[in-house]
Short mmCIF file of C-alpha atoms in Angstrom, two decimals:
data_model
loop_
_atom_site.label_atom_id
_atom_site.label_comp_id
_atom_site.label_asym_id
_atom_site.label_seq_id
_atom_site.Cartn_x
_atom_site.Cartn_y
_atom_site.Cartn_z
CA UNK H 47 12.57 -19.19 14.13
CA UNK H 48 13.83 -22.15 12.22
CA UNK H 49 10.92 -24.30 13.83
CA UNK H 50 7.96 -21.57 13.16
CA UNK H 51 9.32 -21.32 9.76
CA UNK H 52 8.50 -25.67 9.28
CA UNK H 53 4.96 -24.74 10.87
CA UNK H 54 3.98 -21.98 8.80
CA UNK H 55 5.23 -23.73 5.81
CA UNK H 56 3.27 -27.26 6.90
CA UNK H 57 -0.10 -25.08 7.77
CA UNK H 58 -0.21 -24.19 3.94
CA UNK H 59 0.67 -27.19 2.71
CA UNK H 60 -1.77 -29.27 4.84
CA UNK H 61 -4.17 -26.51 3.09
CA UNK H 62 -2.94 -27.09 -0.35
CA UNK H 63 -2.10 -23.41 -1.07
CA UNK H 64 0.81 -23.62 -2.59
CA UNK H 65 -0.79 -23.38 -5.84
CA UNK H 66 -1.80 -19.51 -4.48
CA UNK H 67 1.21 -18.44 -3.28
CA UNK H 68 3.14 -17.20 -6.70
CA UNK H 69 5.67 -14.55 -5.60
CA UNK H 70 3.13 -11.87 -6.80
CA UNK H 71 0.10 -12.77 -5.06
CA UNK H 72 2.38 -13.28 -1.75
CA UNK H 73 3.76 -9.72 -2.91
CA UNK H 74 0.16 -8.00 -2.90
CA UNK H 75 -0.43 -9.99 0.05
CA UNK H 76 2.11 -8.54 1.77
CA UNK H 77 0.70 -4.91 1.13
CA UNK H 78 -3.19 -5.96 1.76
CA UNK H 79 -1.80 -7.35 5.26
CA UNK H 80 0.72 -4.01 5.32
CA UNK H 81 -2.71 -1.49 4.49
CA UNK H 82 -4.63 -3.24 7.63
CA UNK H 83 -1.79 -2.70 10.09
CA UNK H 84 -1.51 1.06 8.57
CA UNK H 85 -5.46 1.58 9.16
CA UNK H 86 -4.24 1.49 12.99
CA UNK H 87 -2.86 4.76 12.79
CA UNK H 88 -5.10 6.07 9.81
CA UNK H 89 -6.87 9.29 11.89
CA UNK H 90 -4.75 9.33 15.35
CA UNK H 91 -1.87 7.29 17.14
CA UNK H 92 -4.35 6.00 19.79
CA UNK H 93 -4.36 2.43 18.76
CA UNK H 94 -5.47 -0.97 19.96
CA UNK H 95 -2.55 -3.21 20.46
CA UNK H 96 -4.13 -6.27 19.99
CA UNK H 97 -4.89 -5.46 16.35
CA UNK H 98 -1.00 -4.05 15.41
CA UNK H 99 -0.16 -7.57 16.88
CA UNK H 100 -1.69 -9.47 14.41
CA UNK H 101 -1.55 -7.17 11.61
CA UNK H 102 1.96 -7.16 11.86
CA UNK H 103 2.31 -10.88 12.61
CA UNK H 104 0.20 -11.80 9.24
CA UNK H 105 2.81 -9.57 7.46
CA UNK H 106 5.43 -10.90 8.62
CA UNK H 107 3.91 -15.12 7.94
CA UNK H 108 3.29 -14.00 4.66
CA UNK H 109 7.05 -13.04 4.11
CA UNK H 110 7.66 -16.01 5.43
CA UNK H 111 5.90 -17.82 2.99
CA UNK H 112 7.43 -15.37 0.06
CA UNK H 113 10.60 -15.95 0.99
CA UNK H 114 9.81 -19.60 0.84
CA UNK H 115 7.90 -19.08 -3.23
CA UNK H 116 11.50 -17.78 -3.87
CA UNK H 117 12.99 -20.41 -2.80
CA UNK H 118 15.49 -17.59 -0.19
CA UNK H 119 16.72 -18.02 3.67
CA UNK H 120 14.98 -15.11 5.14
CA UNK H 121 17.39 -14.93 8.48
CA UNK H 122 20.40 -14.45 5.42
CA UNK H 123 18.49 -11.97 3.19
CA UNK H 124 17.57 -9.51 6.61
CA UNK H 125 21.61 -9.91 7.55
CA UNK H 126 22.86 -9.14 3.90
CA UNK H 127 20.61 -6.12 3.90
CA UNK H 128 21.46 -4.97 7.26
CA UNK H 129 25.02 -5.35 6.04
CA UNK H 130 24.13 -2.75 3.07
CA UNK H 131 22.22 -0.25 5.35
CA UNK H 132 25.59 -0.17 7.37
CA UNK H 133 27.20 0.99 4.54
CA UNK H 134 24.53 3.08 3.11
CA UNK H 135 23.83 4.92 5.88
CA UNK H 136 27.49 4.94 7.95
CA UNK H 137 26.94 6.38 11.19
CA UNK H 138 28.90 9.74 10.84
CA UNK H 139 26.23 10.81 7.93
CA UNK H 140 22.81 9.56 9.29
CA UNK H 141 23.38 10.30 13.32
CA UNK H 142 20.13 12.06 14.07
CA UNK H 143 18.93 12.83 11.26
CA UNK H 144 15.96 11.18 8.57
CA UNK H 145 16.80 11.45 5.34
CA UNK H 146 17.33 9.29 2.76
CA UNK H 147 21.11 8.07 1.81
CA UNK H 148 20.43 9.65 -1.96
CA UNK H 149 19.71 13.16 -0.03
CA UNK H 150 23.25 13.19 2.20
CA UNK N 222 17.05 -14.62 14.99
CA UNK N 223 17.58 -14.08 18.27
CA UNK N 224 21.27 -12.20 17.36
CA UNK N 225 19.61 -10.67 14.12
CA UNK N 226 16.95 -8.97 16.21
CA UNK N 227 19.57 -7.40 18.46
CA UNK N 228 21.85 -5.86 15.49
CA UNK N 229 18.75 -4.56 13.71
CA UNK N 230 18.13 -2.53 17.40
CA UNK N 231 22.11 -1.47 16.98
CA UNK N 232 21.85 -0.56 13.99
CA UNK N 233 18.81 1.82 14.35
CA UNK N 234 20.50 2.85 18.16
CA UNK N 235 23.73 3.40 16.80
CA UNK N 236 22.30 5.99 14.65
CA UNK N 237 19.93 7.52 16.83
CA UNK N 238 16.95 6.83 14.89
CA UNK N 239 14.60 5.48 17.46
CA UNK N 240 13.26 9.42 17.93
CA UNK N 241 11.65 8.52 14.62
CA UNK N 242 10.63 5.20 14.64
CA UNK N 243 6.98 5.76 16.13
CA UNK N 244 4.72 2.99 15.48
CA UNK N 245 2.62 5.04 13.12
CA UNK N 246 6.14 6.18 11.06
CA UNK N 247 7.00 2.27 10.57
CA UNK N 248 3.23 1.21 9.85
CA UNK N 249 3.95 4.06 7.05
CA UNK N 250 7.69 2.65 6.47
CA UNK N 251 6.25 -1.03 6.01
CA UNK N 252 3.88 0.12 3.40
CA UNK N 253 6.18 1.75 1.49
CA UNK N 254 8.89 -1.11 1.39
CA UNK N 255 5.78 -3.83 0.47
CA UNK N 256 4.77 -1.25 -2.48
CA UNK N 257 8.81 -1.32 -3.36
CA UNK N 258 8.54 -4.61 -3.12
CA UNK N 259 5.12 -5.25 -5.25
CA UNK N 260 6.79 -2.78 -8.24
CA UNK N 261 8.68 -5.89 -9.38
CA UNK N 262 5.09 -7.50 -10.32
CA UNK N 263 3.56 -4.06 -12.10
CA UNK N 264 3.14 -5.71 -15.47
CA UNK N 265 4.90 -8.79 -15.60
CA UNK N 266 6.56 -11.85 -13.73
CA UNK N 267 9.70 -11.64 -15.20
CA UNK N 268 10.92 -10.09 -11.75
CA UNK N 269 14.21 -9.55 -10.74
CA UNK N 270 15.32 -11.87 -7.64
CA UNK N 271 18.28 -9.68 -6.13
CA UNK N 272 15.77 -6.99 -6.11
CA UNK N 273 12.94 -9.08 -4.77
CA UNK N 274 15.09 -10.19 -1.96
CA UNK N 275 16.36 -6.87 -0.86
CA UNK N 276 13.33 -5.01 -0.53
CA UNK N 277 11.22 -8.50 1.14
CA UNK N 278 14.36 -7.82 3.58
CA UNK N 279 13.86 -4.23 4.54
CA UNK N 280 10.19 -5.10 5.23
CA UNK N 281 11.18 -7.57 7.60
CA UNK N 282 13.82 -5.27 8.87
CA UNK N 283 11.30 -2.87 9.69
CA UNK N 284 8.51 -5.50 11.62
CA UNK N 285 11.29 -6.04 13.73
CA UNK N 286 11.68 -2.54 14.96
CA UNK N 287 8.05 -2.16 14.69
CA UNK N 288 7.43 -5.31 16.76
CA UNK N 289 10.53 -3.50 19.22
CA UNK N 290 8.05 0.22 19.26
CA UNK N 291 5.22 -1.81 20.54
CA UNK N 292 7.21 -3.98 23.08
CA UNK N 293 6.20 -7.17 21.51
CA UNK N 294 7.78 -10.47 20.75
CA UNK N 295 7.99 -11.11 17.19
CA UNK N 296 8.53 -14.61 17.19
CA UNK N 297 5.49 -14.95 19.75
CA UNK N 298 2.75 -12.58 18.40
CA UNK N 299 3.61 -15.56 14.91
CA UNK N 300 3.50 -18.24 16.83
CA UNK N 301 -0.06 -16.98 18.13
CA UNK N 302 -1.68 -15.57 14.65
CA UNK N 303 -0.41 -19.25 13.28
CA UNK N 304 -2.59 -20.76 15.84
CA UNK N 305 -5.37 -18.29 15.77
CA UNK N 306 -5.49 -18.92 10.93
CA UNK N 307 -5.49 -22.83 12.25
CA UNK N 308 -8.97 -22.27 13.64
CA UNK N 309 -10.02 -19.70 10.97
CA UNK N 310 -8.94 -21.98 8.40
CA UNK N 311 -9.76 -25.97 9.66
CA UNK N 312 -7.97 -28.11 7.17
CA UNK N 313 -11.39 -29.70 5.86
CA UNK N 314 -12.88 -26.15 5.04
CA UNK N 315 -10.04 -24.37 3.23
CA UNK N 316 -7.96 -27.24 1.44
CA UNK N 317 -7.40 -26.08 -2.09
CA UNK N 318 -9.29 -23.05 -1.97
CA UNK N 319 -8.66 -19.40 -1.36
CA UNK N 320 -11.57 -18.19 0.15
CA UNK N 321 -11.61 -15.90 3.44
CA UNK N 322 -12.82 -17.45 6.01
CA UNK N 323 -16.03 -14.89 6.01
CA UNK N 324 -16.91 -16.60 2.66
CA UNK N 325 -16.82 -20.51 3.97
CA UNK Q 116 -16.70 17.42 -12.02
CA UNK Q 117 -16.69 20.90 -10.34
CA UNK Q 118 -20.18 20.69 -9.12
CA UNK Q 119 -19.32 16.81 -7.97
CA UNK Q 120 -16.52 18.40 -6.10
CA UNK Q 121 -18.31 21.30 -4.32
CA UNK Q 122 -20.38 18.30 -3.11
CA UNK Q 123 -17.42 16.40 -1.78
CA UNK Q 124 -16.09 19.04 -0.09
CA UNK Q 125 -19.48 20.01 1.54
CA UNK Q 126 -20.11 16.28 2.62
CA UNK Q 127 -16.64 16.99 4.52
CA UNK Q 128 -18.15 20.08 6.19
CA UNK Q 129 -21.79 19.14 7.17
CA UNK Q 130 -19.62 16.68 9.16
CA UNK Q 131 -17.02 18.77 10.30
CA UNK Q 132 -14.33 16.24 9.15
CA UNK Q 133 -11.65 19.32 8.29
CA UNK Q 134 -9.83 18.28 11.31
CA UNK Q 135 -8.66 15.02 10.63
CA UNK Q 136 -8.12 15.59 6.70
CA UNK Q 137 -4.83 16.60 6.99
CA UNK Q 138 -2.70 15.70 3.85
CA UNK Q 139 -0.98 12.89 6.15
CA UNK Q 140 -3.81 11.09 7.21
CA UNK Q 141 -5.59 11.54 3.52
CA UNK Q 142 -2.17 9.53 2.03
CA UNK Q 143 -2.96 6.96 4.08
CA UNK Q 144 -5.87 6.95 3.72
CA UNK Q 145 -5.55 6.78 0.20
CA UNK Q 146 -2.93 3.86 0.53
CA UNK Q 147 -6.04 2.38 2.55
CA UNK Q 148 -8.59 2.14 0.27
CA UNK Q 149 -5.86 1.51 -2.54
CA UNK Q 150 -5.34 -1.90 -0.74
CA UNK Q 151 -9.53 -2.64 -0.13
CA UNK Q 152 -9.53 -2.25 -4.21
CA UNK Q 153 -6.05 -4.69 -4.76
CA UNK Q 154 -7.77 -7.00 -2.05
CA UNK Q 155 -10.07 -7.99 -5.23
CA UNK Q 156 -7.15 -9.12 -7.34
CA UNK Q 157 -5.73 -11.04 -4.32
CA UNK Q 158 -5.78 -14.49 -5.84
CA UNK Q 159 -7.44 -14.15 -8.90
CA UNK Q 160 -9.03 -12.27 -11.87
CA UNK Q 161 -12.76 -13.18 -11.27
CA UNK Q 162 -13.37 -9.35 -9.46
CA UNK Q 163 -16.79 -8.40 -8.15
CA UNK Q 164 -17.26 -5.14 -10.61
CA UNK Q 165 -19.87 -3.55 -7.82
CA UNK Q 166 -16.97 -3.53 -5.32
CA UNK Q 167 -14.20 -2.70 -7.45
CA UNK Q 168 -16.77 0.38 -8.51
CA UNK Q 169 -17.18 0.98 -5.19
CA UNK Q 170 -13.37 1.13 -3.94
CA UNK Q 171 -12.34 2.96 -7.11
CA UNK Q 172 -15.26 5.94 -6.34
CA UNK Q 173 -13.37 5.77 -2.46
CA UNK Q 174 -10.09 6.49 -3.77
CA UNK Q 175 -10.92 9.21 -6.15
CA UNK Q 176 -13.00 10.71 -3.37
CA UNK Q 177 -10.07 10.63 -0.95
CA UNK Q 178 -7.96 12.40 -3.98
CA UNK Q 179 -10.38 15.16 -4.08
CA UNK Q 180 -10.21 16.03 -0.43
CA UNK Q 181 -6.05 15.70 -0.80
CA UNK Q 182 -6.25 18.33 -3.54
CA UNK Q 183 -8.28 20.37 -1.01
CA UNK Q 184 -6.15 20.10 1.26
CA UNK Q 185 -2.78 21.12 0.02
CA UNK Q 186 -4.78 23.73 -2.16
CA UNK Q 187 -4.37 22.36 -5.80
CA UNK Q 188 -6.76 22.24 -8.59
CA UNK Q 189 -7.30 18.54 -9.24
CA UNK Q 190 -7.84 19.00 -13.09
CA UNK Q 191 -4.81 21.12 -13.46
CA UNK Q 192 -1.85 19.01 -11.52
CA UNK Q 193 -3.38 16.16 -14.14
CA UNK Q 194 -2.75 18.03 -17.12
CA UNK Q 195 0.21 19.03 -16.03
CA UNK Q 196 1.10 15.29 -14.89
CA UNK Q 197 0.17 14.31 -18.45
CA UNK Q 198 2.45 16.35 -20.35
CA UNK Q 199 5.51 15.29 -17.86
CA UNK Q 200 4.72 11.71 -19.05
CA UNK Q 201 4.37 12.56 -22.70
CA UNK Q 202 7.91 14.00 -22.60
CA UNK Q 203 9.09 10.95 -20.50
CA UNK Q 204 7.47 8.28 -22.23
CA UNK Q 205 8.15 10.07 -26.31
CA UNK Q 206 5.98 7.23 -29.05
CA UNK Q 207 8.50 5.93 -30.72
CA UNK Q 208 10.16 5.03 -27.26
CA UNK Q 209 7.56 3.80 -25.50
CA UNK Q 210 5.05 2.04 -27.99
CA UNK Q 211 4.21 -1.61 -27.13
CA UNK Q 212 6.90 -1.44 -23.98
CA UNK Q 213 6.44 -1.00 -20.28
CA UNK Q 214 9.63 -0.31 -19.15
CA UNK Q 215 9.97 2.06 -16.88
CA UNK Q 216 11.28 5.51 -18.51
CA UNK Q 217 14.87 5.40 -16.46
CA UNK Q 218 15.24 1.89 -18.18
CA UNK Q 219 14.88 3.11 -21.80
CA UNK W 190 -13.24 16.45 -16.75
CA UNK W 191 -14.19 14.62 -19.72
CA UNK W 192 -12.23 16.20 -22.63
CA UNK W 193 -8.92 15.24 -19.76
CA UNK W 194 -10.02 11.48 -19.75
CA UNK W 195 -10.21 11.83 -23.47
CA UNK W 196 -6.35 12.71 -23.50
CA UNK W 197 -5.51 10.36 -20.62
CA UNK W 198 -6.64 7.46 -23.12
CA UNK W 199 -5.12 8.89 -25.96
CA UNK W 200 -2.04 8.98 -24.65
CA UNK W 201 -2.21 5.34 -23.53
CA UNK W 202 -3.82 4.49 -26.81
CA UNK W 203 -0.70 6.14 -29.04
CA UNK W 204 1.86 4.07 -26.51
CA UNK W 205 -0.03 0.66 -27.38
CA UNK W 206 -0.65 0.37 -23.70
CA UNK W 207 -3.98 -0.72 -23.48
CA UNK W 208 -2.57 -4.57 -23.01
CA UNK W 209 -0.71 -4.24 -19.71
CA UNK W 210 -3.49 -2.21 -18.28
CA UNK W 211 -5.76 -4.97 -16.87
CA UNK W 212 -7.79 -4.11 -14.21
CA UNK W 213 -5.47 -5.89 -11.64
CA UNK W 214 -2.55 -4.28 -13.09
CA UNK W 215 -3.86 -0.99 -12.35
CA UNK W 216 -4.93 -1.85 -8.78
CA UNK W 217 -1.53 -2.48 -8.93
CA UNK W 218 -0.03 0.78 -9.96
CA UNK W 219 -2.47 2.86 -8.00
CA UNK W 220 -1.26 1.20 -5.26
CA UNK W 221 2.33 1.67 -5.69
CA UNK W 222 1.98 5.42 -6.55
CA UNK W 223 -0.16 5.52 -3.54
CA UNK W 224 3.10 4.65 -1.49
CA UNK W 225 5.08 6.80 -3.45
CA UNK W 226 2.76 9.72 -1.81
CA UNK W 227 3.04 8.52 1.25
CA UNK W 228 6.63 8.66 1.03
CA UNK W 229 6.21 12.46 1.39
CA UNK W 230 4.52 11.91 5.22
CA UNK W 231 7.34 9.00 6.25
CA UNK W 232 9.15 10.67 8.74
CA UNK W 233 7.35 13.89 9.23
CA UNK W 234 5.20 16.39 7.80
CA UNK W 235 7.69 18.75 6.02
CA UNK W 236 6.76 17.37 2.53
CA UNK W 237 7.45 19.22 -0.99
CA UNK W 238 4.17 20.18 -2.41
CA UNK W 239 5.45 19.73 -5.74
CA UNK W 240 5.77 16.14 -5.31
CA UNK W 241 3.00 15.92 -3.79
CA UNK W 242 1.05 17.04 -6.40
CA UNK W 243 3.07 14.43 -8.71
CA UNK W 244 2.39 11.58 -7.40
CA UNK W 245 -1.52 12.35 -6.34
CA UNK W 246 -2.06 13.25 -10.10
CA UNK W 247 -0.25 9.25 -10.78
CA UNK W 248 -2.73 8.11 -8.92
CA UNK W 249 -5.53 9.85 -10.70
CA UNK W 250 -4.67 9.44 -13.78
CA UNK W 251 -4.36 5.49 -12.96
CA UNK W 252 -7.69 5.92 -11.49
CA UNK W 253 -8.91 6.97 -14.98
CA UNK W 254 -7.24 4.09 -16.65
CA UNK W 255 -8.64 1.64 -14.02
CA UNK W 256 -12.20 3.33 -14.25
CA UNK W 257 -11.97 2.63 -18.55
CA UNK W 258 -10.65 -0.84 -18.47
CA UNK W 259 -13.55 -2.41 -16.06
CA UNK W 260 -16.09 0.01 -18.65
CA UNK W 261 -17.24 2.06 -15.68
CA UNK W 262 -18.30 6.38 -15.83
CA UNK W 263 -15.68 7.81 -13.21
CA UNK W 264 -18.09 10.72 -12.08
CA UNK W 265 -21.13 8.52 -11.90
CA UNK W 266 -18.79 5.88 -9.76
CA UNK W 267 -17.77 9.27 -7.42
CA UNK W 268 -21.51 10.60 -7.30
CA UNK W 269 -22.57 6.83 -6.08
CA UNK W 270 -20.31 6.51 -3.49
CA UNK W 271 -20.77 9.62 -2.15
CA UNK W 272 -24.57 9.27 -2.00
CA UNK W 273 -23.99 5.87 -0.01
CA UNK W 274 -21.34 7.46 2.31
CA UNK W 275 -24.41 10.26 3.32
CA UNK W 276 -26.47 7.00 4.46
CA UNK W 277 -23.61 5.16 6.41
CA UNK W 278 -22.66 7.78 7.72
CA UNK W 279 -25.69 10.71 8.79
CA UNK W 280 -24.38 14.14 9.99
CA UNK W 281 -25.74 14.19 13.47
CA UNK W 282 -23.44 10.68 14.23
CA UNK W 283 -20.54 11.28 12.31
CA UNK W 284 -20.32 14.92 13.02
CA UNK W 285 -17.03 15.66 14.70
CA UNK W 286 -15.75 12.48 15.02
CA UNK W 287 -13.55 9.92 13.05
CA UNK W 288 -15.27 6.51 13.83
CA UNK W 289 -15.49 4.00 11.05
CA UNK W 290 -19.61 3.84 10.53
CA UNK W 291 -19.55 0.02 11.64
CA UNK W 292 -17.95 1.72 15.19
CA UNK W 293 -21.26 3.85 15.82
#
């Protein structure tokens, strides 16, 4: 991860898009790239895979890249979170069932 | 990432969640988190960081169980959408600008 | 509007497109076309006004055929919206602000 | 219709809100409260049609907003649309099916 992270980073700088990538146009980004993976499944779940594959893989450079404009260690941000979800939604409560923590 | 990847699928296992996580229901998950995320630009910049990094990690969170619905390699399907923007976007075309690559 | 909306609904018809409006698929597709419009404010301010026009009409259409579908009268659930935000966002509260009403 | 939009800007209007509403600002927030419909359909399709209706009045009202601030007639927008949607997609090729027109 640690090396795809220095190549994603070095294919916008080699572009000179840094100057683009505030934390809110990487933010809207995000969703524009999050809208095209969701018009997979917009009428029926029969979808190509080839598409979800890079739909979700531009989401998931472009968080890349935001977590980069805010100057954060994605791998430590996704195990912090994880960490609250544990305690958010402790096993006992959320075994089997959907709903949100604020609903147990 | 590697050991990240493999909590993420314990977490979600450990609660028996996978029943819900169709890829449609995380497409739909995604979206929502990105919109959480994009809130903290509605009028302003003055964003809040903690917040910022919390809900950029449950996005991620999410591609990775999406990436696990569709049986793909997350790392990989990056490593392949990085090579397929290098063509898209040839250094000498889209230095400095912000065009899509249907507008060169 | 009414008349506007009798058309709407009969465009759906004449193409027997009842099936796959359920209220599901018109959220996302709402979400959809809410992304084609914030796809113009990407990078930038300098919007093409024809296709902002244009994915601004979608939208609203899409809105029309979710208010069909769960059996509400457009006009009404805004007037009734509008009130709910004039008690939640009083004047004197929220003149010149745009804070959130939770963070008054 | 019209004596509603009348309100909708009035009530902006007495809340001095007219300068966060730029255009992109309200792509913005019709996105967002786009998702927060959504939310409704995340895990299944047991949603509350109160909040339903909420949140697809949010985005209407937005939609209102967005429609003033670029100077553009909301119905005329919808009857536009609608009359190019009739050409991309004719009855006898769309008729029963979901394709996207550029799938025909």
């Amino acid at each position: 991860m640690e090396e795809l992270i220095k190549r994603i980073l070095s294919f916008r700088d080699q572009r000179d898009w840094k100057q683009f990538h505030t934390p809110e146009n990487l933010s809207k980004s995000i969703m524009i790239e999050a809208a095209e993976l969701l018009e997979n499944f917009q009428w029926d779940n029969n979808f190509d895979k080839e598409k979800v594959m890079e739909e979700l893989a531009d989401i998931m450079i472009y968080c890349v890249l935001m977590a980069d404009s805010v100057n954060v260690d994605i791998i430590k941000i996704m195990e912090d979170k994880l960490r609250k979800n544990s305690e958010k939604y402790p096993i006992e409560k959320a075994k089997g069932n959907s709903r949100k923590y604020t609903e147990f």
